[in-house]
């Protein structure tokens, strides 16, 4: 399991390890995940809803015999439900032995980034958001948020269920 | 075996088997009595088990274990040689020694310090049976001959002529002559001559047969006993003749001397026996050591059934894959149905055959995981002994259906609840001996464990012949603990079931045995987690019986495919008593939005599955179908679903592994169209309803309060 990089550490360790990130948009914002955490990217298909779950848990789907939960990433970050659109995709990712799917609006590109270019998450108010984002990358005009998958999974949704 | 488990692990695995053989042997000894003719065999079996544990322990430097096993073995040897009689006292001590040995093995395995005090107590009792000279003898492993005394004195080298002609079975059981020769060579100077005259012409050669014989000359200072020990496990599988030649004269160079390693080459071919002998689902591993150990005379070979140790992960992977196969088969069936082929199409027949084959494979694979409950029951007999010692009661354990096979996980996960129930049975169930005598019963109480297969389920019962449940006290306790209102009118079985409420502790005074704050609710939860049910029946003065009903396997279940508010779900058939298409006149409203249905005169609450799962309907609720389910602790509920579509076996997929628990849902499965359907847990569903009840602002009636407590 790739425990991705920790930007605070990369500052004093000798620089320039190149990591590849898959960037995508959710709730109108740009996010990215380290490529080794991603198992596959699938087209959106209807899922089986789970009862007694918060809004960001869309349900479960069958991934070649495994039952995996699908989260709405935008809802997870409090950006409202992702509207249905045929460009929507599910990013299947693995963290801590769990396989999950994240519904996002669209996948954009693969970005090679030197660890030195990852800036620490700016000091924002929301504790939950800060822990779910482990750094930001600036790419041209846009700021891309690096998702801390483990933190996202540990966040309330599981608890609220 | 993947990732080759260390020899140490293998030793402990073997220890488990040996301990089982030991317990079994002791039980057999007790049953047959000390004078019976077969008891010598049994003592030998027990002795051998202890001896083998000691041997292995010695190799790993587990001194505490070696010391204890040594003393135990020495006393056993006295019984074997007839200088001690295994009377009731000694048998009890043997049982305790067996338990202690198991403790030591566990301690050694987990690398934790053993309870030296307990070991010391048993040890000193054992030593009472030994004469002084035995007790003070230091525990040197090598000195342990089968016969006492003879070994130490001989120092001048003797020469032994050993004629060793293996039978076919020796190879079939995976023995390797070369290893035996190596062991002999360690004792002294060894010369080996192979007799190759038995080898037939090449075209008549059967690679699985045994053709070779060997003549060995060993010059050693060791005793003949030790030589026999080396051949101990193959003695019945070969023709063995050991003679002591008088002179220590150097042996003449035998003419046909063959290089040793080459000899090993031939038998290697036979190491894997005919595969047809392998897939025997009976895990007879437990019996194997006993069988091989129980020989004193050379009998016709009835070697242990060949078994195969396999890494559990591999089996589980296989089971998962077979699960996929079943799903895949269902998907193909569905797709072909959708094609609307003419009904005579051959593909339909082939499909049916495919379905049967897939089922067969699945059953076969499941059988690999099945294990007899015997080890579990044996553990319980130990619990009974410990518990009766601790409480000053006398109790014996009677087991029935030891060979009933249950999924391995079920056995593992049942151990704790069973332990608890057995302890309870001794501690709370049985009366003290004088009370029993006063009641005209045998002062020695009986705990009965039974296991059986009945209609696709496993039934396990734990009963005692004690005083039965004290219902007044149970009710009083429940009222005192605010679990039921003081004016509650409960039936006997309702009172019995109060035991399963969380926070209910049985004994007035917490004894040091049970009543550690772990209630029967933990037992209930554990059993429910396995998809089972537990219930109590009790007769005052005659005893109580706890019955556990479990599904045969944890991997598939028979379910109804139902739809609830446009969602497809599965509900286990086992929990459904009856299905009812409700008539308007049978349905009655109670309160704001509660409904009951009258079923043959009884009013049963109707639970709307969609509402309880929080699913909003798009349209008006259809009249639907009611599924009557039994809900402990109190009777029935009717689950309202929209429709029943099908009845089928579904593969259980855990939701917890990737997501977490969802109330009312036990797992998920994948249907023929590749969609996931949730598997409902009827009892939890009903309890969800109860949990929601108080918020409706209605004063909950007694029963509901009960269930509410139960469900939260």
mmCIF file of C-alpha atoms in Angstrom, chain B residues 307-590:
data_model
loop_
_atom_site.group_PDB
_atom_site.id
_atom_site.type_symbol
_atom_site.label_atom_id
_atom_site.label_comp_id
_atom_site.label_asym_id
_atom_site.label_seq_id
_atom_site.Cartn_x
_atom_site.Cartn_y
_atom_site.Cartn_z
ATOM 1 C CA UNK B 307 -4.508 -35.993 5.097
ATOM 2 C CA UNK B 308 -3.241 -32.843 3.591
ATOM 3 C CA UNK B 309 -2.363 -29.750 5.507
ATOM 4 C CA UNK B 310 -3.266 -26.707 3.517
ATOM 5 C CA UNK B 311 -2.855 -23.073 4.271
ATOM 6 C CA UNK B 312 -6.266 -21.704 5.192
ATOM 7 C CA UNK B 313 -5.801 -18.720 2.919
ATOM 8 C CA UNK B 314 -5.617 -20.998 -0.047
ATOM 9 C CA UNK B 315 -8.838 -22.686 0.855
ATOM 10 C CA UNK B 316 -10.534 -19.359 1.365
ATOM 11 C CA UNK B 317 -9.303 -18.120 -1.959
ATOM 12 C CA UNK B 318 -10.702 -21.216 -3.548
ATOM 13 C CA UNK B 319 -14.016 -20.728 -1.793
ATOM 14 C CA UNK B 320 -14.175 -17.155 -2.978
ATOM 15 C CA UNK B 321 -13.435 -18.127 -6.517
ATOM 16 C CA UNK B 322 -16.068 -20.807 -6.436
ATOM 17 C CA UNK B 323 -18.462 -18.182 -5.147
ATOM 18 C CA UNK B 324 -17.630 -16.138 -8.225
ATOM 19 C CA UNK B 325 -18.250 -19.187 -10.344
ATOM 20 C CA UNK B 326 -21.726 -19.586 -8.890
ATOM 21 C CA UNK B 327 -22.501 -15.947 -9.528
ATOM 22 C CA UNK B 328 -21.110 -16.202 -13.005
ATOM 23 C CA UNK B 329 -23.207 -19.267 -13.650
ATOM 24 C CA UNK B 330 -26.315 -17.416 -12.517
ATOM 25 C CA UNK B 331 -25.416 -14.527 -14.796
ATOM 26 C CA UNK B 332 -24.954 -16.768 -17.801
ATOM 27 C CA UNK B 333 -28.264 -18.478 -17.097
ATOM 28 C CA UNK B 334 -29.989 -15.154 -16.966
ATOM 29 C CA UNK B 335 -28.375 -13.931 -20.158
ATOM 30 C CA UNK B 336 -29.362 -17.062 -22.012
ATOM 31 C CA UNK B 337 -32.900 -16.822 -20.770
ATOM 32 C CA UNK B 338 -33.016 -13.322 -22.099
ATOM 33 C CA UNK B 339 -32.114 -14.637 -25.527
ATOM 34 C CA UNK B 340 -35.477 -16.403 -25.707
ATOM 35 C CA UNK B 341 -34.104 -19.458 -27.404
ATOM 36 C CA UNK B 342 -36.473 -22.187 -28.484
ATOM 37 C CA UNK B 343 -37.110 -24.420 -25.530
ATOM 38 C CA UNK B 344 -35.497 -27.437 -27.199
ATOM 39 C CA UNK B 345 -32.146 -25.746 -27.447
ATOM 40 C CA UNK B 346 -29.360 -27.960 -26.240
ATOM 41 C CA UNK B 347 -27.822 -25.114 -24.411
ATOM 42 C CA UNK B 348 -30.532 -25.381 -21.777
ATOM 43 C CA UNK B 349 -29.443 -28.881 -20.890
ATOM 44 C CA UNK B 350 -25.810 -27.972 -20.837
ATOM 45 C CA UNK B 351 -26.639 -25.030 -18.681
ATOM 46 C CA UNK B 352 -28.420 -27.242 -16.229
ATOM 47 C CA UNK B 353 -25.403 -29.532 -16.091
ATOM 48 C CA UNK B 354 -23.164 -26.534 -15.561
ATOM 49 C CA UNK B 355 -25.343 -25.428 -12.698
ATOM 50 C CA UNK B 356 -25.167 -28.818 -11.022
ATOM 51 C CA UNK B 357 -21.434 -29.023 -11.495
ATOM 52 C CA UNK B 358 -20.930 -25.604 -10.006
ATOM 53 C CA UNK B 359 -23.038 -26.615 -7.011
ATOM 54 C CA UNK B 360 -21.029 -29.809 -6.629
ATOM 55 C CA UNK B 361 -17.782 -27.943 -6.678
ATOM 56 C CA UNK B 362 -19.098 -25.528 -4.144
ATOM 57 C CA UNK B 363 -20.237 -28.251 -1.796
ATOM 58 C CA UNK B 364 -16.906 -29.984 -2.157
ATOM 59 C CA UNK B 365 -15.016 -26.846 -1.381
ATOM 60 C CA UNK B 366 -17.192 -26.088 1.592
ATOM 61 C CA UNK B 367 -16.521 -29.554 2.911
ATOM 62 C CA UNK B 368 -12.840 -28.689 3.106
ATOM 63 C CA UNK B 369 -13.625 -26.074 5.677
ATOM 64 C CA UNK B 370 -15.877 -28.363 7.643
ATOM 65 C CA UNK B 371 -14.441 -29.794 10.799
ATOM 66 C CA UNK B 372 -15.842 -32.035 13.482
ATOM 67 C CA UNK B 373 -16.891 -30.299 16.662
ATOM 68 C CA UNK B 374 -14.875 -32.802 18.645
ATOM 69 C CA UNK B 375 -11.964 -30.502 19.545
ATOM 70 C CA UNK B 376 -14.438 -27.893 20.682
ATOM 71 C CA UNK B 377 -16.197 -30.407 22.871
ATOM 72 C CA UNK B 378 -12.917 -31.634 24.243
ATOM 73 C CA UNK B 379 -12.080 -28.113 25.239
ATOM 74 C CA UNK B 380 -15.402 -27.922 26.986
ATOM 75 C CA UNK B 381 -14.658 -31.012 29.015
ATOM 76 C CA UNK B 382 -11.643 -29.178 30.271
ATOM 77 C CA UNK B 383 -13.807 -26.192 31.148
ATOM 78 C CA UNK B 384 -16.165 -28.459 33.037
ATOM 79 C CA UNK B 385 -13.278 -29.856 35.067
ATOM 80 C CA UNK B 386 -11.883 -26.425 35.827
ATOM 81 C CA UNK B 387 -15.292 -25.042 36.672
ATOM 82 C CA UNK B 388 -16.249 -27.903 38.927
ATOM 83 C CA UNK B 389 -12.898 -27.675 40.698
ATOM 84 C CA UNK B 390 -13.379 -23.982 41.250
ATOM 85 C CA UNK B 391 -16.920 -24.307 42.555
ATOM 86 C CA UNK B 392 -16.469 -27.439 44.610
ATOM 87 C CA UNK B 393 -19.084 -29.268 42.589
ATOM 88 C CA UNK B 394 -18.594 -32.538 40.861
ATOM 89 C CA UNK B 395 -19.591 -32.743 37.272
ATOM 90 C CA UNK B 396 -19.038 -35.015 34.353
ATOM 91 C CA UNK B 397 -19.455 -34.195 30.746
ATOM 92 C CA UNK B 398 -21.249 -36.313 28.216
ATOM 93 C CA UNK B 399 -20.856 -35.487 24.564
ATOM 94 C CA UNK B 400 -22.910 -36.614 21.653
ATOM 95 C CA UNK B 401 -22.367 -36.172 17.966
ATOM 96 C CA UNK B 402 -18.676 -35.269 18.281
ATOM 97 C CA UNK B 403 -18.149 -35.995 14.644
ATOM 98 C CA UNK B 404 -20.744 -33.506 13.450
ATOM 99 C CA UNK B 405 -18.982 -31.234 11.030
ATOM 100 C CA UNK B 406 -19.257 -27.509 11.134
ATOM 101 C CA UNK B 407 -17.495 -24.741 9.317
ATOM 102 C CA UNK B 408 -14.112 -24.011 10.817
ATOM 103 C CA UNK B 409 -14.929 -20.383 11.490
ATOM 104 C CA UNK B 410 -18.075 -21.393 13.305
ATOM 105 C CA UNK B 411 -16.066 -23.684 15.528
ATOM 106 C CA UNK B 412 -13.544 -20.989 16.277
ATOM 107 C CA UNK B 413 -16.118 -18.367 16.985
ATOM 108 C CA UNK B 414 -18.234 -20.694 19.092
ATOM 109 C CA UNK B 415 -15.439 -21.442 21.512
ATOM 110 C CA UNK B 416 -15.955 -18.366 23.649
ATOM 111 C CA UNK B 417 -19.720 -18.447 23.906
ATOM 112 C CA UNK B 418 -19.653 -22.182 24.551
ATOM 113 C CA UNK B 419 -17.070 -21.735 27.272
ATOM 114 C CA UNK B 420 -19.273 -19.162 28.873
ATOM 115 C CA UNK B 421 -22.357 -21.326 28.683
ATOM 116 C CA UNK B 422 -20.606 -24.399 29.994
ATOM 117 C CA UNK B 423 -19.172 -22.438 32.896
ATOM 118 C CA UNK B 424 -22.595 -21.053 33.603
ATOM 119 C CA UNK B 425 -24.062 -24.525 33.479
ATOM 120 C CA UNK B 426 -21.638 -25.732 36.120
ATOM 121 C CA UNK B 427 -21.630 -22.592 38.202
ATOM 122 C CA UNK B 428 -25.295 -21.626 38.098
ATOM 123 C CA UNK B 429 -26.984 -24.643 36.614
ATOM 124 C CA UNK B 430 -25.771 -27.468 38.799
ATOM 125 C CA UNK B 431 -26.550 -27.557 42.478
ATOM 126 C CA UNK B 432 -23.970 -28.245 45.149
ATOM 127 C CA UNK B 433 -23.515 -31.979 45.807
ATOM 128 C CA UNK B 434 -25.473 -31.992 49.093
ATOM 129 C CA UNK B 435 -28.372 -30.149 47.482
ATOM 130 C CA UNK B 436 -28.344 -32.726 44.731
ATOM 131 C CA UNK B 437 -28.415 -35.567 47.210
ATOM 132 C CA UNK B 438 -31.275 -33.863 48.991
ATOM 133 C CA UNK B 439 -33.122 -33.691 45.698
ATOM 134 C CA UNK B 440 -32.518 -37.368 45.164
ATOM 135 C CA UNK B 441 -30.083 -36.907 42.338
ATOM 136 C CA UNK B 442 -26.657 -38.278 41.664
ATOM 137 C CA UNK B 443 -24.261 -35.943 43.525
ATOM 138 C CA UNK B 444 -22.199 -35.772 40.394
ATOM 139 C CA UNK B 445 -23.899 -33.451 37.948
ATOM 140 C CA UNK B 446 -23.996 -34.065 34.234
ATOM 141 C CA UNK B 447 -23.325 -31.517 31.543
ATOM 142 C CA UNK B 448 -24.441 -32.783 28.187
ATOM 143 C CA UNK B 449 -23.132 -31.417 24.927
ATOM 144 C CA UNK B 450 -24.657 -32.550 21.720
ATOM 145 C CA UNK B 451 -24.304 -31.604 18.111
ATOM 146 C CA UNK B 452 -26.356 -32.732 15.149
ATOM 147 C CA UNK B 453 -27.252 -31.780 11.634
ATOM 148 C CA UNK B 454 -30.900 -31.201 11.012
ATOM 149 C CA UNK B 455 -32.393 -29.815 7.822
ATOM 150 C CA UNK B 456 -29.484 -27.724 6.696
ATOM 151 C CA UNK B 457 -28.649 -26.393 10.115
ATOM 152 C CA UNK B 458 -26.370 -27.397 12.900
ATOM 153 C CA UNK B 459 -27.965 -27.885 16.292
ATOM 154 C CA UNK B 460 -25.789 -27.633 19.332
ATOM 155 C CA UNK B 461 -27.217 -28.149 22.769
ATOM 156 C CA UNK B 462 -25.715 -27.568 26.148
ATOM 157 C CA UNK B 463 -27.792 -28.983 28.933
ATOM 158 C CA UNK B 464 -27.312 -29.576 32.615
ATOM 159 C CA UNK B 465 -29.327 -31.688 34.999
ATOM 160 C CA UNK B 466 -29.346 -29.013 37.641
ATOM 161 C CA UNK B 467 -32.143 -27.159 39.328
ATOM 162 C CA UNK B 468 -33.393 -25.347 36.253
ATOM 163 C CA UNK B 469 -33.731 -21.625 35.944
ATOM 164 C CA UNK B 470 -34.938 -19.772 38.968
ATOM 165 C CA UNK B 471 -37.536 -17.690 37.197
ATOM 166 C CA UNK B 472 -38.579 -15.691 40.221
ATOM 167 C CA UNK B 473 -35.057 -14.564 40.760
ATOM 168 C CA UNK B 474 -34.540 -13.791 37.101
ATOM 169 C CA UNK B 475 -37.656 -11.673 37.005
ATOM 170 C CA UNK B 476 -36.750 -9.968 40.268
ATOM 171 C CA UNK B 477 -33.279 -9.203 38.932
ATOM 172 C CA UNK B 478 -34.663 -7.862 35.693
ATOM 173 C CA UNK B 479 -37.093 -5.631 37.569
ATOM 174 C CA UNK B 480 -34.387 -4.493 39.936
ATOM 175 C CA UNK B 481 -32.203 -3.590 37.002
ATOM 176 C CA UNK B 482 -35.032 -1.756 35.330
ATOM 177 C CA UNK B 483 -35.004 -4.059 32.373
ATOM 178 C CA UNK B 484 -38.723 -4.691 32.665
ATOM 179 C CA UNK B 485 -41.415 -2.700 34.476
ATOM 180 C CA UNK B 486 -42.250 -3.996 37.934
ATOM 181 C CA UNK B 487 -45.771 -4.932 36.950
ATOM 182 C CA UNK B 488 -44.765 -6.869 33.858
ATOM 183 C CA UNK B 489 -46.625 -10.078 33.248
ATOM 184 C CA UNK B 490 -44.303 -12.367 31.402
ATOM 185 C CA UNK B 491 -44.647 -15.925 30.293
ATOM 186 C CA UNK B 492 -42.095 -18.491 31.398
ATOM 187 C CA UNK B 493 -40.213 -18.399 28.163
ATOM 188 C CA UNK B 494 -40.201 -14.627 28.170
ATOM 189 C CA UNK B 495 -38.658 -14.719 31.610
ATOM 190 C CA UNK B 496 -36.068 -17.237 30.440
ATOM 191 C CA UNK B 497 -35.174 -14.979 27.594
ATOM 192 C CA UNK B 498 -34.543 -12.089 29.923
ATOM 193 C CA UNK B 499 -31.212 -13.764 30.500
ATOM 194 C CA UNK B 500 -30.162 -12.620 27.070
ATOM 195 C CA UNK B 501 -30.726 -8.960 27.789
ATOM 196 C CA UNK B 502 -27.616 -6.833 27.940
ATOM 197 C CA UNK B 503 -26.763 -5.789 31.437
ATOM 198 C CA UNK B 504 -28.387 -8.802 33.009
ATOM 199 C CA UNK B 505 -26.049 -10.537 35.392
ATOM 200 C CA UNK B 506 -27.279 -13.814 36.733
ATOM 201 C CA UNK B 507 -25.726 -14.674 40.048
ATOM 202 C CA UNK B 508 -26.564 -12.692 43.150
ATOM 203 C CA UNK B 509 -23.015 -12.837 44.258
ATOM 204 C CA UNK B 510 -20.455 -12.665 41.550
ATOM 205 C CA UNK B 511 -18.573 -15.903 41.835
ATOM 206 C CA UNK B 512 -14.984 -16.034 40.755
ATOM 207 C CA UNK B 513 -15.938 -18.195 37.849
ATOM 208 C CA UNK B 514 -18.788 -16.889 35.797
ATOM 209 C CA UNK B 515 -20.492 -13.608 36.326
ATOM 210 C CA UNK B 516 -17.537 -11.566 35.293
ATOM 211 C CA UNK B 517 -19.858 -9.001 33.890
ATOM 212 C CA UNK B 518 -20.104 -10.890 30.649
ATOM 213 C CA UNK B 519 -23.701 -11.780 30.252
ATOM 214 C CA UNK B 520 -25.584 -14.146 28.090
ATOM 215 C CA UNK B 521 -26.185 -11.252 25.733
ATOM 216 C CA UNK B 522 -22.601 -11.661 24.607
ATOM 217 C CA UNK B 523 -23.321 -15.291 23.859
ATOM 218 C CA UNK B 524 -26.391 -14.292 21.956
ATOM 219 C CA UNK B 525 -24.530 -11.689 19.940
ATOM 220 C CA UNK B 526 -21.759 -14.110 19.084
ATOM 221 C CA UNK B 527 -24.229 -16.699 17.888
ATOM 222 C CA UNK B 528 -26.202 -14.141 15.941
ATOM 223 C CA UNK B 529 -23.070 -12.881 14.311
ATOM 224 C CA UNK B 530 -22.712 -16.387 12.935
ATOM 225 C CA UNK B 531 -26.230 -16.228 11.572
ATOM 226 C CA UNK B 532 -27.575 -18.458 14.304
ATOM 227 C CA UNK B 533 -30.079 -18.359 17.106
ATOM 228 C CA UNK B 534 -29.847 -19.360 20.711
ATOM 229 C CA UNK B 535 -32.747 -20.329 22.908
ATOM 230 C CA UNK B 536 -33.348 -21.668 26.383
ATOM 231 C CA UNK B 537 -35.654 -24.232 27.792
ATOM 232 C CA UNK B 538 -35.730 -25.120 31.410
ATOM 233 C CA UNK B 539 -37.643 -27.399 33.723
ATOM 234 C CA UNK B 540 -37.592 -26.671 37.391
ATOM 235 C CA UNK B 541 -35.700 -29.361 39.214
ATOM 236 C CA UNK B 542 -34.625 -31.111 36.030
ATOM 237 C CA UNK B 543 -32.192 -28.717 34.461
ATOM 238 C CA UNK B 544 -31.837 -26.256 31.622
ATOM 239 C CA UNK B 545 -30.970 -26.613 27.996
ATOM 240 C CA UNK B 546 -29.434 -23.983 25.796
ATOM 241 C CA UNK B 547 -29.895 -24.664 22.118
ATOM 242 C CA UNK B 548 -27.867 -23.051 19.410
ATOM 243 C CA UNK B 549 -28.988 -23.331 15.816
ATOM 244 C CA UNK B 550 -26.398 -22.390 13.233
ATOM 245 C CA UNK B 551 -26.269 -22.372 9.463
ATOM 246 C CA UNK B 552 -24.083 -25.085 7.969
ATOM 247 C CA UNK B 553 -21.905 -22.675 6.177
ATOM 248 C CA UNK B 554 -21.120 -19.039 6.352
ATOM 249 C CA UNK B 555 -20.586 -18.682 2.650
ATOM 250 C CA UNK B 556 -23.989 -19.274 1.107
ATOM 251 C CA UNK B 557 -27.537 -19.067 2.282
ATOM 252 C CA UNK B 558 -30.941 -19.925 0.970
ATOM 253 C CA UNK B 559 -32.967 -16.834 0.556
ATOM 254 C CA UNK B 560 -36.057 -15.303 -0.920
ATOM 255 C CA UNK B 561 -35.339 -12.656 -3.487
ATOM 256 C CA UNK B 562 -37.756 -9.896 -2.610
ATOM 257 C CA UNK B 563 -38.340 -6.372 -3.685
ATOM 258 C CA UNK B 564 -38.783 -3.487 -1.344
ATOM 259 C CA UNK B 565 -39.620 -0.098 -2.777
ATOM 260 C CA UNK B 566 -38.078 -0.983 -6.143
ATOM 261 C CA UNK B 567 -34.953 -2.412 -4.604
ATOM 262 C CA UNK B 568 -34.093 -6.058 -4.843
ATOM 263 C CA UNK B 569 -33.077 -7.658 -1.580
ATOM 264 C CA UNK B 570 -32.608 -11.100 -0.135
ATOM 265 C CA UNK B 571 -34.021 -12.414 3.094
ATOM 266 C CA UNK B 572 -32.814 -15.697 4.594
ATOM 267 C CA UNK B 573 -35.402 -18.412 4.272
ATOM 268 C CA UNK B 574 -34.362 -19.924 7.549
ATOM 269 C CA UNK B 575 -35.836 -17.029 9.450
ATOM 270 C CA UNK B 576 -39.171 -17.039 7.669
ATOM 271 C CA UNK B 577 -41.937 -19.026 9.263
ATOM 272 C CA UNK B 578 -44.680 -18.283 6.839
ATOM 273 C CA UNK B 579 -45.653 -15.950 4.057
ATOM 274 C CA UNK B 580 -49.032 -14.278 4.112
ATOM 275 C CA UNK B 581 -50.915 -12.315 1.532
ATOM 276 C CA UNK B 582 -52.817 -10.063 3.879
ATOM 277 C CA UNK B 583 -56.554 -9.506 3.605
ATOM 278 C CA UNK B 584 -57.758 -6.080 4.481
ATOM 279 C CA UNK B 585 -59.949 -7.435 7.250
ATOM 280 C CA UNK B 586 -56.987 -9.028 9.027
ATOM 281 C CA UNK B 587 -55.053 -5.790 9.275
ATOM 282 C CA UNK B 588 -55.723 -3.471 12.169
ATOM 283 C CA UNK B 589 -54.320 -0.090 12.950
ATOM 284 C CA UNK B 590 -52.866 0.629 16.337
#
